[in-house]
Amino acid sequence: MSLPQILQILLARYRLVAGAALAGLAIALVATLVLPKSWRATAEVYVDLGAPDAVSGATAPHAALAAQVSTQADLIASLRVAEAVVRARGLERDPDAQAQWRKATGGHGQLVNWLANQLLEDLDVQADAKGNLVRVSMRANTPQEAAALANAFVDAYLQTALALRSDPARANAEFFAAGVETAMQRLAAAKQRLSEYQMRHGVLEVENTFDVENERLAELSRQLAAVQSQAAGARARGSQGQESLPEVLADPVVQKLRDRLAAAQAEFTAIQGRLGSAHPQYRAQQAQVNSLSRQLRQETERRRGSVQVADKVSQEQVATLEREFAAQRDKVLSLKTHRDQIDLLRNDEQAAQKAYELVAQRSAVSALESTLRQTNVSVLTPAVAPIKPDSPKPALNLVVGLVLGALVGIASALARESSRPMVRSAQVIDETLGLPVLTTLPSSRAGKPGARSRGRAVRSLPALVDLVRLPGKRPA
């Protein structure tokens, strides 16, 4: 069916379409007059996204700020806030509300929960997609009730938002308060262990003492090495002959005696070639040689004795330094052991100190947050009683009724045409029967004054109409 045919059908059955449209309009008018009026009040809440935290001073990252407004809108429309509104306004004590609850649920469930869900059905919360505003709209039977409920939702939301922040902080404050006492006891025990160890072993400034004693041990090690070197040299000299000792060879007295002895021996050798042994000069020279030899032996023995004494002294020095070095080494090792133990005790004390400071800081922050009575949310515009009702909307209802009635009329006209089709143009005959149209007859009312030609509907040809009603039959 083409659009011109549909228009012809609607034009032919305009009374049906107009009647349906008027009926829809009448129904909408009656509904507008009969339906009870409802009123909607709106409050605006401002969420300060850039406000720093009141305690820490930190600001939330940009990604968290973008979701904060929508989160606040979800919080306003939550069941917890709605239940707070019910309790704040005492709706659960209203006999009418109790009767409605028993009728709807048969007395099952909780009255406050049911009333909260009823309020949420009339609540509309919209978050500004690009701004910081949240609009809270409430519908009620009276303008005063709508404004009161909208403001009640805003107040309950503010209290809930504050409770969601302060309640965990209060629980944290109690937890950290107990933790502070425990941390303080651990710190005191660590300090006590360190003090007792220092007093028991008599070490206070172990670091300075260890450095001094360690330096003394190094000095004793150097002295011991030097004395051991001297003692080894003395032992090596002692194993040599008397005449080859460096001390003997380098002694000026010994050198002088050797020179005199050599000269006397040379002169005695010359006398032996000229004089006999009984000659007085021979005997005198021999006595001088013997005297010088005796003096040289005495001086050599004296120098060797001094070397032996020096060797003995060196050995005694080595033994003394070895004992002092061993004692100093033991002392340094003992100090090192004390230092290591004190370092462990001090590490325990420092760890306990850090734990105490951390717990004390968290306790102070939590205690401050638990007493905080401000949020980053404030009421921008409280709800006021509206002047005009929100529903019903007369103009919209009448337009909707007229449109729906017209649509129903059009559908009825098309349905009646489908059940009883009419031949309204030569085109229909051509398309339906497949026969050429020779001519059209004017309407029987064409000759009347003011009558409009209606040759489109051929009601005076029953056989043709029958053919149209039976489109399956085609002439042979």
C-alpha positions as MATLAB code, in Angstrom:
seq = 'MSLPQILQILLARYRLVAGAALAGLAIALVATLVLPKSWRATAEVYVDLGAPDAVSGATAPHAALAAQVSTQADLIASLRVAEAVVRARGLERDPDAQAQWRKATGGHGQLVNWLANQLLEDLDVQADAKGNLVRVSMRANTPQEAAALANAFVDAYLQTALALRSDPARANAEFFAAGVETAMQRLAAAKQRLSEYQMRHGVLEVENTFDVENERLAELSRQLAAVQSQAAGARARGSQGQESLPEVLADPVVQKLRDRLAAAQAEFTAIQGRLGSAHPQYRAQQAQVNSLSRQLRQETERRRGSVQVADKVSQEQVATLEREFAAQRDKVLSLKTHRDQIDLLRNDEQAAQKAYELVAQRSAVSALESTLRQTNVSVLTPAVAPIKPDSPKPALNLVVGLVLGALVGIASALARESSRPMVRSAQVIDETLGLPVLTTLPSSRAGKPGARSRGRAVRSLPALVDLVRLPGKRPA';
ca = [
       0.000    0.000    0.000;
       1.517    3.254   -1.157;
       1.504    6.549    0.666;
      -1.113    8.148   -1.651;
      -3.434    5.217   -0.993;
      -2.947    5.607    2.770;
      -3.734    9.290    2.509;
      -6.881    8.499    0.497;
      -7.969    5.992    3.148;
      -7.381    8.486    5.974;
      -9.168   11.229    4.069;
     -12.135    8.946    3.474;
     -12.256    7.905    7.130;
     -11.332   11.272    8.661;
     -14.309   11.127   11.009;
     -12.879    8.012   12.639;
      -9.400    9.549   12.980;
     -10.742   12.842   14.274;
     -13.018   11.079   16.740;
     -10.156    9.001   18.129;
      -7.949   12.095   18.431;
     -10.674   13.980   20.289;
     -11.265   10.980   22.510;
      -7.543   10.857   23.391;
      -7.580   14.566   24.059;
     -10.608   14.178   26.313;
      -9.039   11.283   28.198;
      -5.837   13.301   28.721;
      -7.862   16.261   29.932;
      -9.838   14.133   32.372;
      -6.654   12.447   33.599;
      -4.993   15.821   34.099;
      -7.946   17.024   36.144;
      -8.378   13.805   38.113;
      -4.774   12.785   38.863;
      -3.391   14.139   42.135;
      -0.760   16.855   41.917;
       2.840   16.245   42.922;
       5.485   18.805   43.722;
       9.268   18.652   43.240;
      11.824   20.652   45.233;
      15.539   20.799   44.380;
      18.599   21.507   46.527;
      22.148   22.008   45.212;
      25.287   20.659   46.880;
      28.783   21.952   46.066;
      31.735   19.541   46.172;
      35.071   21.360   46.540;
      37.379   19.106   44.547;
      40.483   21.252   44.982;
      40.293   21.604   48.772;
      43.324   20.092   50.560;
      42.894   17.662   53.404;
      42.257   19.527   56.643;
      44.725   17.364   58.602;
      47.472   16.298   56.204;
      47.163   19.205   53.758;
      47.489   16.818   50.795;
      45.275   17.089   47.727;
      43.714   14.181   45.866;
      45.102   13.270   42.415;
      43.235   14.394   39.319;
      41.961   10.875   38.544;
      40.365   10.636   41.985;
      38.791   14.088   41.663;
      37.021   13.126   38.432;
      35.095   10.319   40.130;
      34.415   12.122   43.412;
      31.303   14.029   42.271;
      29.587   10.920   40.916;
      30.549    9.078   44.096;
      28.885   11.774   46.190;
      25.735   11.473   44.046;
      25.665    7.716   44.642;
      26.097    8.317   48.352;
      23.096   10.684   48.447;
      20.942    8.073   46.722;
      22.122    5.276   49.031;
      19.854    3.318   51.346;
      21.829    4.434   54.404;
      21.066    8.103   53.740;
      17.412    7.320   53.031;
      17.089    5.406   56.312;
      18.685    8.357   58.109;
      16.001   10.617   56.556;
      13.264    8.267   57.751;
      14.605    8.306   61.300;
      15.266   12.059   61.279;
      11.683   12.865   60.248;
      10.143   10.139   62.401;
       8.289    8.574   59.479;
       8.438    5.122   61.059;
       6.176    6.392   63.875;
       3.444    7.540   61.475;
       0.378    5.239   61.784;
      -0.531    5.754   58.123;
       2.956    4.731   57.055;
       2.794    1.667   59.277;
      -0.572    0.724   57.792;
       0.775    1.079   54.247;
       3.769   -1.057   55.139;
       1.602   -3.854   56.585;
      -0.660   -3.737   53.540;
       2.246   -3.869   51.099;
       4.484   -6.419   52.864;
       2.152   -8.206   55.246;
       4.331   -7.094   58.147;
       7.471   -8.766   56.814;
      10.826   -7.025   56.724;
      11.808   -3.768   58.386;
       9.577   -0.718   58.351;
      12.486    1.755   58.105;
      13.985   -0.099   55.157;
      10.653   -0.184   53.318;
      10.026    3.524   53.901;
      13.558    4.327   52.744;
      12.988    2.481   49.475;
       9.707    4.372   49.017;
      11.546    7.665   49.422;
      14.265    6.625   46.967;
      11.600    6.075   44.292;
      10.738    9.782   44.472;
      14.351   10.936   44.711;
      16.338   12.159   41.728;
      20.063   12.921   42.112;
      22.023   14.371   39.198;
      25.771   15.006   39.224;
      27.244   17.714   37.032;
      29.426   15.920   34.486;
      31.860   18.841   34.086;
      31.354   20.747   37.322;
      31.228   20.330   41.069;
      27.460   20.522   41.662;
      25.099   17.760   42.701;
      21.356   18.445   42.406;
      19.012   16.663   44.800;
      15.354   16.657   43.710;
      12.509   15.229   45.787;
       8.890   14.690   44.764;
       6.061   14.832   47.289;
       2.318   15.501   47.575;
       2.784   19.029   48.920;
       5.371   21.687   48.120;
       6.359   22.030   51.775;
       6.874   18.285   52.133;
       8.973   18.162   48.939;
      11.268   20.935   50.181;
      11.525   19.395   53.646;
      12.410   15.946   52.270;
      15.003   17.363   49.840;
      16.684   19.305   52.645;
      16.437   16.258   54.900;
      18.281   14.184   52.289;
      21.001   16.829   52.040;
      21.393   17.007   55.844;
      21.472   13.222   56.177;
      24.025   13.047   53.373;
      26.296   15.586   55.096;
      26.064   13.687   58.380;
      26.715   10.381   56.618;
      29.711   11.764   54.718;
      31.142   13.083   57.973;
      30.479    9.775   59.730;
      32.140    7.813   56.931;
      35.260    9.872   57.565;
      35.215   10.235   61.339;
      34.102    6.704   62.296;
      37.111    4.933   60.732;
      39.356    7.675   62.112;
      37.890    7.126   65.577;
      38.482    3.384   65.322;
      42.028    4.048   64.107;
      42.588    6.474   66.976;
      41.579    3.826   69.517;
      43.785    1.235   67.823;
      46.826    3.506   67.637;
      46.298    4.732   71.198;
      46.759    1.160   72.393;
      49.684    0.797   69.986;
      51.390    3.877   71.445;
      51.429    2.308   74.911;
      52.862   -0.941   73.536;
      55.480    0.890   71.470;
      56.468    2.980   74.482;
      56.978   -0.144   76.590;
      59.119   -1.723   73.867;
      61.227    1.431   73.612;
      61.715    1.581   77.385;
      62.720   -2.106   77.458;
      65.245   -1.565   74.643;
      66.785    1.426   76.443;
      66.941   -0.569   79.683;
      68.744   -3.493   78.022;
      71.333   -1.143   76.508;
      71.958    0.638   79.815;
      72.267   -2.591   81.775;
      74.767   -4.009   79.300;
      76.907   -0.866   79.387;
      76.875   -0.746   83.186;
      77.592   -4.464   83.551;
      80.638   -4.361   81.254;
      81.736   -0.819   82.080;
      81.628    0.428   78.488;
      80.026    3.747   77.737;
      81.813    5.498   74.872;
      82.764    2.247   73.208;
      83.377    3.790   69.810;
      86.016    6.282   70.985;
      87.573    3.759   73.356;
      87.755    1.148   70.616;
      89.479    3.560   68.237;
      92.062    4.563   70.873;
      92.788    0.981   71.926;
      92.945   -0.185   68.341;
      95.492    2.545   67.558;
      97.528    1.499   70.583;
      97.443   -2.108   69.378;
      98.769   -0.981   65.997;
     101.575    0.996   67.709;
     102.529   -2.028   69.846;
     102.562   -4.138   66.703;
     104.988   -1.715   65.073;
     107.229   -1.587   68.207;
     107.202   -5.372   68.503;
     108.233   -5.781   64.893;
     111.118   -3.324   65.371;
     112.376   -4.975   68.599;
     112.077   -8.431   67.084;
     114.182   -7.224   64.174;
     116.814   -5.850   66.589;
     116.839   -9.078   68.615;
     117.276  -11.155   65.491;
     120.253   -8.984   64.512;
     121.775   -9.327   67.969;
     121.410  -13.117   67.864;
     123.055  -13.168   64.446;
     125.997  -11.081   65.728;
     126.326  -13.250   68.811;
     126.894  -16.315   66.665;
     129.919  -14.674   65.004;
     133.537  -14.597   66.388;
     134.747  -11.918   68.752;
     136.987  -10.271   66.193;
     134.283  -10.139   63.511;
     131.677   -8.443   65.653;
     130.731   -5.054   64.137;
     130.758   -3.489   67.593;
     134.313   -4.756   68.143;
     135.502   -3.770   64.736;
     134.020   -0.321   64.973;
     135.296    0.384   68.521;
     138.061    3.096   68.445;
     139.867    1.711   71.502;
     140.062   -1.734   69.948;
     141.247   -0.201   66.711;
     143.987    1.748   68.502;
     145.097   -1.321   70.463;
     145.240   -3.338   67.270;
     147.353   -0.705   65.613;
     149.727   -0.534   68.564;
     149.846   -4.333   68.753;
     150.656   -4.596   65.075;
     153.419   -2.017   65.398;
     154.855   -3.755   68.503;
     154.735   -7.149   66.813;
     156.517   -5.739   63.757;
     159.223   -4.208   65.959;
     159.490   -7.448   67.984;
     159.932   -9.406   64.773;
     162.753   -7.094   63.742;
     164.434   -7.462   67.191;
     164.179  -11.279   67.006;
     166.338  -11.169   63.878;
     169.052   -9.095   65.515;
     169.014   -9.941   69.218;
     168.765  -13.037   71.294;
     166.016  -13.952   73.700;
     168.188  -13.073   76.676;
     168.704   -9.534   75.498;
     166.896   -6.977   77.650;
     165.496   -5.156   74.644;
     164.119   -8.459   73.329;
     162.420   -9.192   76.611;
     161.065   -5.672   76.932;
     159.562   -5.746   73.451;
     158.094   -9.195   74.092;
     156.520   -7.963   77.325;
     154.999   -4.979   75.468;
     153.529   -7.276   72.793;
     152.039   -9.536   75.478;
     150.624   -6.534   77.339;
     148.995   -5.121   74.213;
     147.556   -8.548   73.321;
     146.135   -8.882   76.818;
     144.576   -5.391   76.633;
     143.104   -6.160   73.191;
     141.527   -9.391   74.496;
     140.113   -7.560   77.482;
     138.603   -4.811   75.338;
     137.194   -7.382   72.895;
     135.644   -9.372   75.748;
     134.199   -6.175   77.149;
     132.623   -5.274   73.793;
     131.266   -8.821   73.359;
     129.778   -8.664   76.844;
     128.012   -5.464   75.975;
     126.632   -7.117   72.807;
     125.396  -10.051   74.858;
     123.787   -7.682   77.333;
     122.134   -5.795   74.480;
     120.891   -9.101   73.035;
     119.477  -10.104   76.391;
     117.810   -6.741   76.770;
     116.361   -7.068   73.278;
     114.943  -10.506   74.110;
     113.417   -9.149   77.281;
     111.922   -6.243   75.328;
     110.514   -8.670   72.775;
     108.924  -10.772   75.501;
     107.523   -7.692   77.227;
     106.107   -6.267   74.008;
     104.648   -9.663   73.085;
     102.847   -9.814   76.424;
     101.620   -6.225   76.039;
     100.561   -6.900   72.443;
      98.662  -10.051   73.450;
      96.936   -8.212   76.287;
      96.085   -5.265   74.046;
      94.802   -7.608   71.345;
      92.552   -9.356   73.850;
      91.338   -5.973   75.051;
      90.575   -4.816   71.511;
      88.756   -8.074   70.734;
      86.757   -7.686   73.922;
      85.910   -4.097   72.999;
      84.891   -5.251   69.516;
      82.591   -7.843   71.030;
      81.082   -5.188   73.304;
      80.747   -2.783   70.379;
      78.946   -5.357   68.260;
      76.585   -6.205   71.078;
      75.967   -2.539   71.841;
      75.322   -1.915   68.140;
      72.675   -4.637   68.188;
      71.096   -3.165   71.299;
      71.201    0.328   69.796;
      69.624   -0.959   66.587;
      66.834   -2.437   68.680;
      66.477    0.866   70.484;
      66.402    2.861   67.231;
      63.861    0.489   65.694;
      61.698    0.799   68.791;
      62.111    4.591   68.677;
      61.036    4.763   65.021;
      58.085    2.465   65.672;
      57.025    4.601   68.619;
      57.318    7.842   66.628;
      55.350    6.369   63.713;
      52.576    5.012   65.929;
      52.461    8.245   67.939;
      52.185   10.301   64.742;
      49.425    8.097   63.328;
      47.636    8.207   66.672;
      47.747   12.007   66.718;
      46.490   12.258   63.118;
      43.706    9.747   63.734;
      42.664   11.505   66.927;
      42.526   14.813   65.079;
      40.548   13.317   62.190;
      38.082   11.701   64.608;
      37.232   15.124   66.042;
      37.063   16.836   62.658;
      33.630   18.271   61.852;
      34.142   19.542   58.335;
      34.141   18.057   54.848;
      34.748   19.319   51.338;
      30.962   19.331   50.711;
      28.647   22.265   51.445;
      25.059   23.201   50.684;
      24.999   25.720   47.853;
      21.232   26.193   47.537;
      18.748   24.687   49.988;
      15.414   23.465   48.661;
      12.399   25.784   48.895;
       8.722   25.022   48.415;
       7.978   25.086   44.660;
       5.296   27.399   43.254;
       4.092   25.174   40.421;
       3.396   21.450   40.634;
       5.740   19.071   38.880;
       2.936   16.808   37.691;
       0.541   16.450   36.043;
       1.672   18.692   33.157;
      -1.505   19.817   31.318;
       0.071   20.959   28.061;
       2.226   17.869   27.731;
      -0.621   15.555   28.685;
      -2.991   17.118   26.142;
      -0.407   16.914   23.366;
       0.385   13.308   24.235;
      -3.359   12.442   24.412;
      -4.048   14.106   21.080;
      -1.120   12.354   19.379;
      -1.957    8.966   20.867;
      -5.648    9.370   19.964;
      -4.725   10.285   16.397;
      -2.435    7.288   16.155;
      -5.194    5.032   17.457;
      -7.609    6.558   14.910;
      -5.152    6.020   12.061;
      -4.559    2.427   13.131;
      -8.333    1.838   13.364;
      -8.924    3.329    9.928;
      -6.280    1.162    8.362;
      -7.616   -1.904   10.155;
     -11.197   -1.291    8.954;
      -9.928   -0.682    5.429;
      -8.027   -3.950    5.581;
     -11.133   -5.865    6.687;
     -13.414   -4.175    4.084;
     -11.331   -2.741    1.260;
     -12.817   -0.192   -1.075;
     -11.974    0.782   -4.664;
     -10.935    4.404   -4.369;
      -9.002    4.982   -7.623;
      -8.400    3.552  -11.049;
      -4.875    2.717   -9.960;
      -6.236    0.255   -7.400;
      -8.240   -1.520  -10.132;
      -5.208   -1.708  -12.350;
      -2.940   -2.986   -9.566;
      -5.459   -5.382   -8.067;
      -7.275   -6.848  -11.102;
      -4.704   -6.276  -13.779;
      -7.410   -4.909  -16.138;
      -7.347   -1.659  -17.999;
      -9.686    1.075  -16.722;
     -11.910    2.458  -19.528;
     -13.582    5.263  -17.581;
     -14.685    6.389  -14.120;
     -18.210    7.261  -13.077;
     -18.889   10.356  -11.012;
     -20.385   10.115   -7.550;
     -24.145   10.046   -7.248;
     -23.870   13.326   -5.289;
     -21.857   15.088   -7.981;
     -24.878   16.964   -9.265;
     -25.811   18.385   -5.895;
     -24.825   21.931   -5.152;
     -21.561   22.071   -3.201;
     -21.038   18.339   -3.579;
     -17.451   17.176   -4.227;
     -16.670   14.597   -6.872;
     -15.982   11.248   -5.292;
     -15.251    9.110   -8.305;
     -12.501    7.470   -6.304;
     -14.947    5.165   -4.492;
     -16.967    3.022   -6.900;
     -19.682    1.735   -4.555;
     -22.278    1.400   -7.414;
     -20.413   -1.603   -8.934;
     -20.989   -4.550   -6.621;
     -19.340   -7.028   -8.926;
     -16.176   -4.941   -9.083;
     -16.157   -4.564   -5.352;
     -16.512   -8.308   -5.005;
     -13.507   -8.755   -7.226;
     -11.495   -6.330   -5.120;
     -12.485   -8.250   -2.006;
     -11.263  -11.399   -3.609;
      -7.894  -10.409   -4.984;
      -6.955  -14.035   -5.577;
      -9.425  -14.317   -8.499;
      -8.244  -13.032  -11.805;
     -10.205  -12.964  -15.080;
      -9.176  -15.555  -17.578;
];
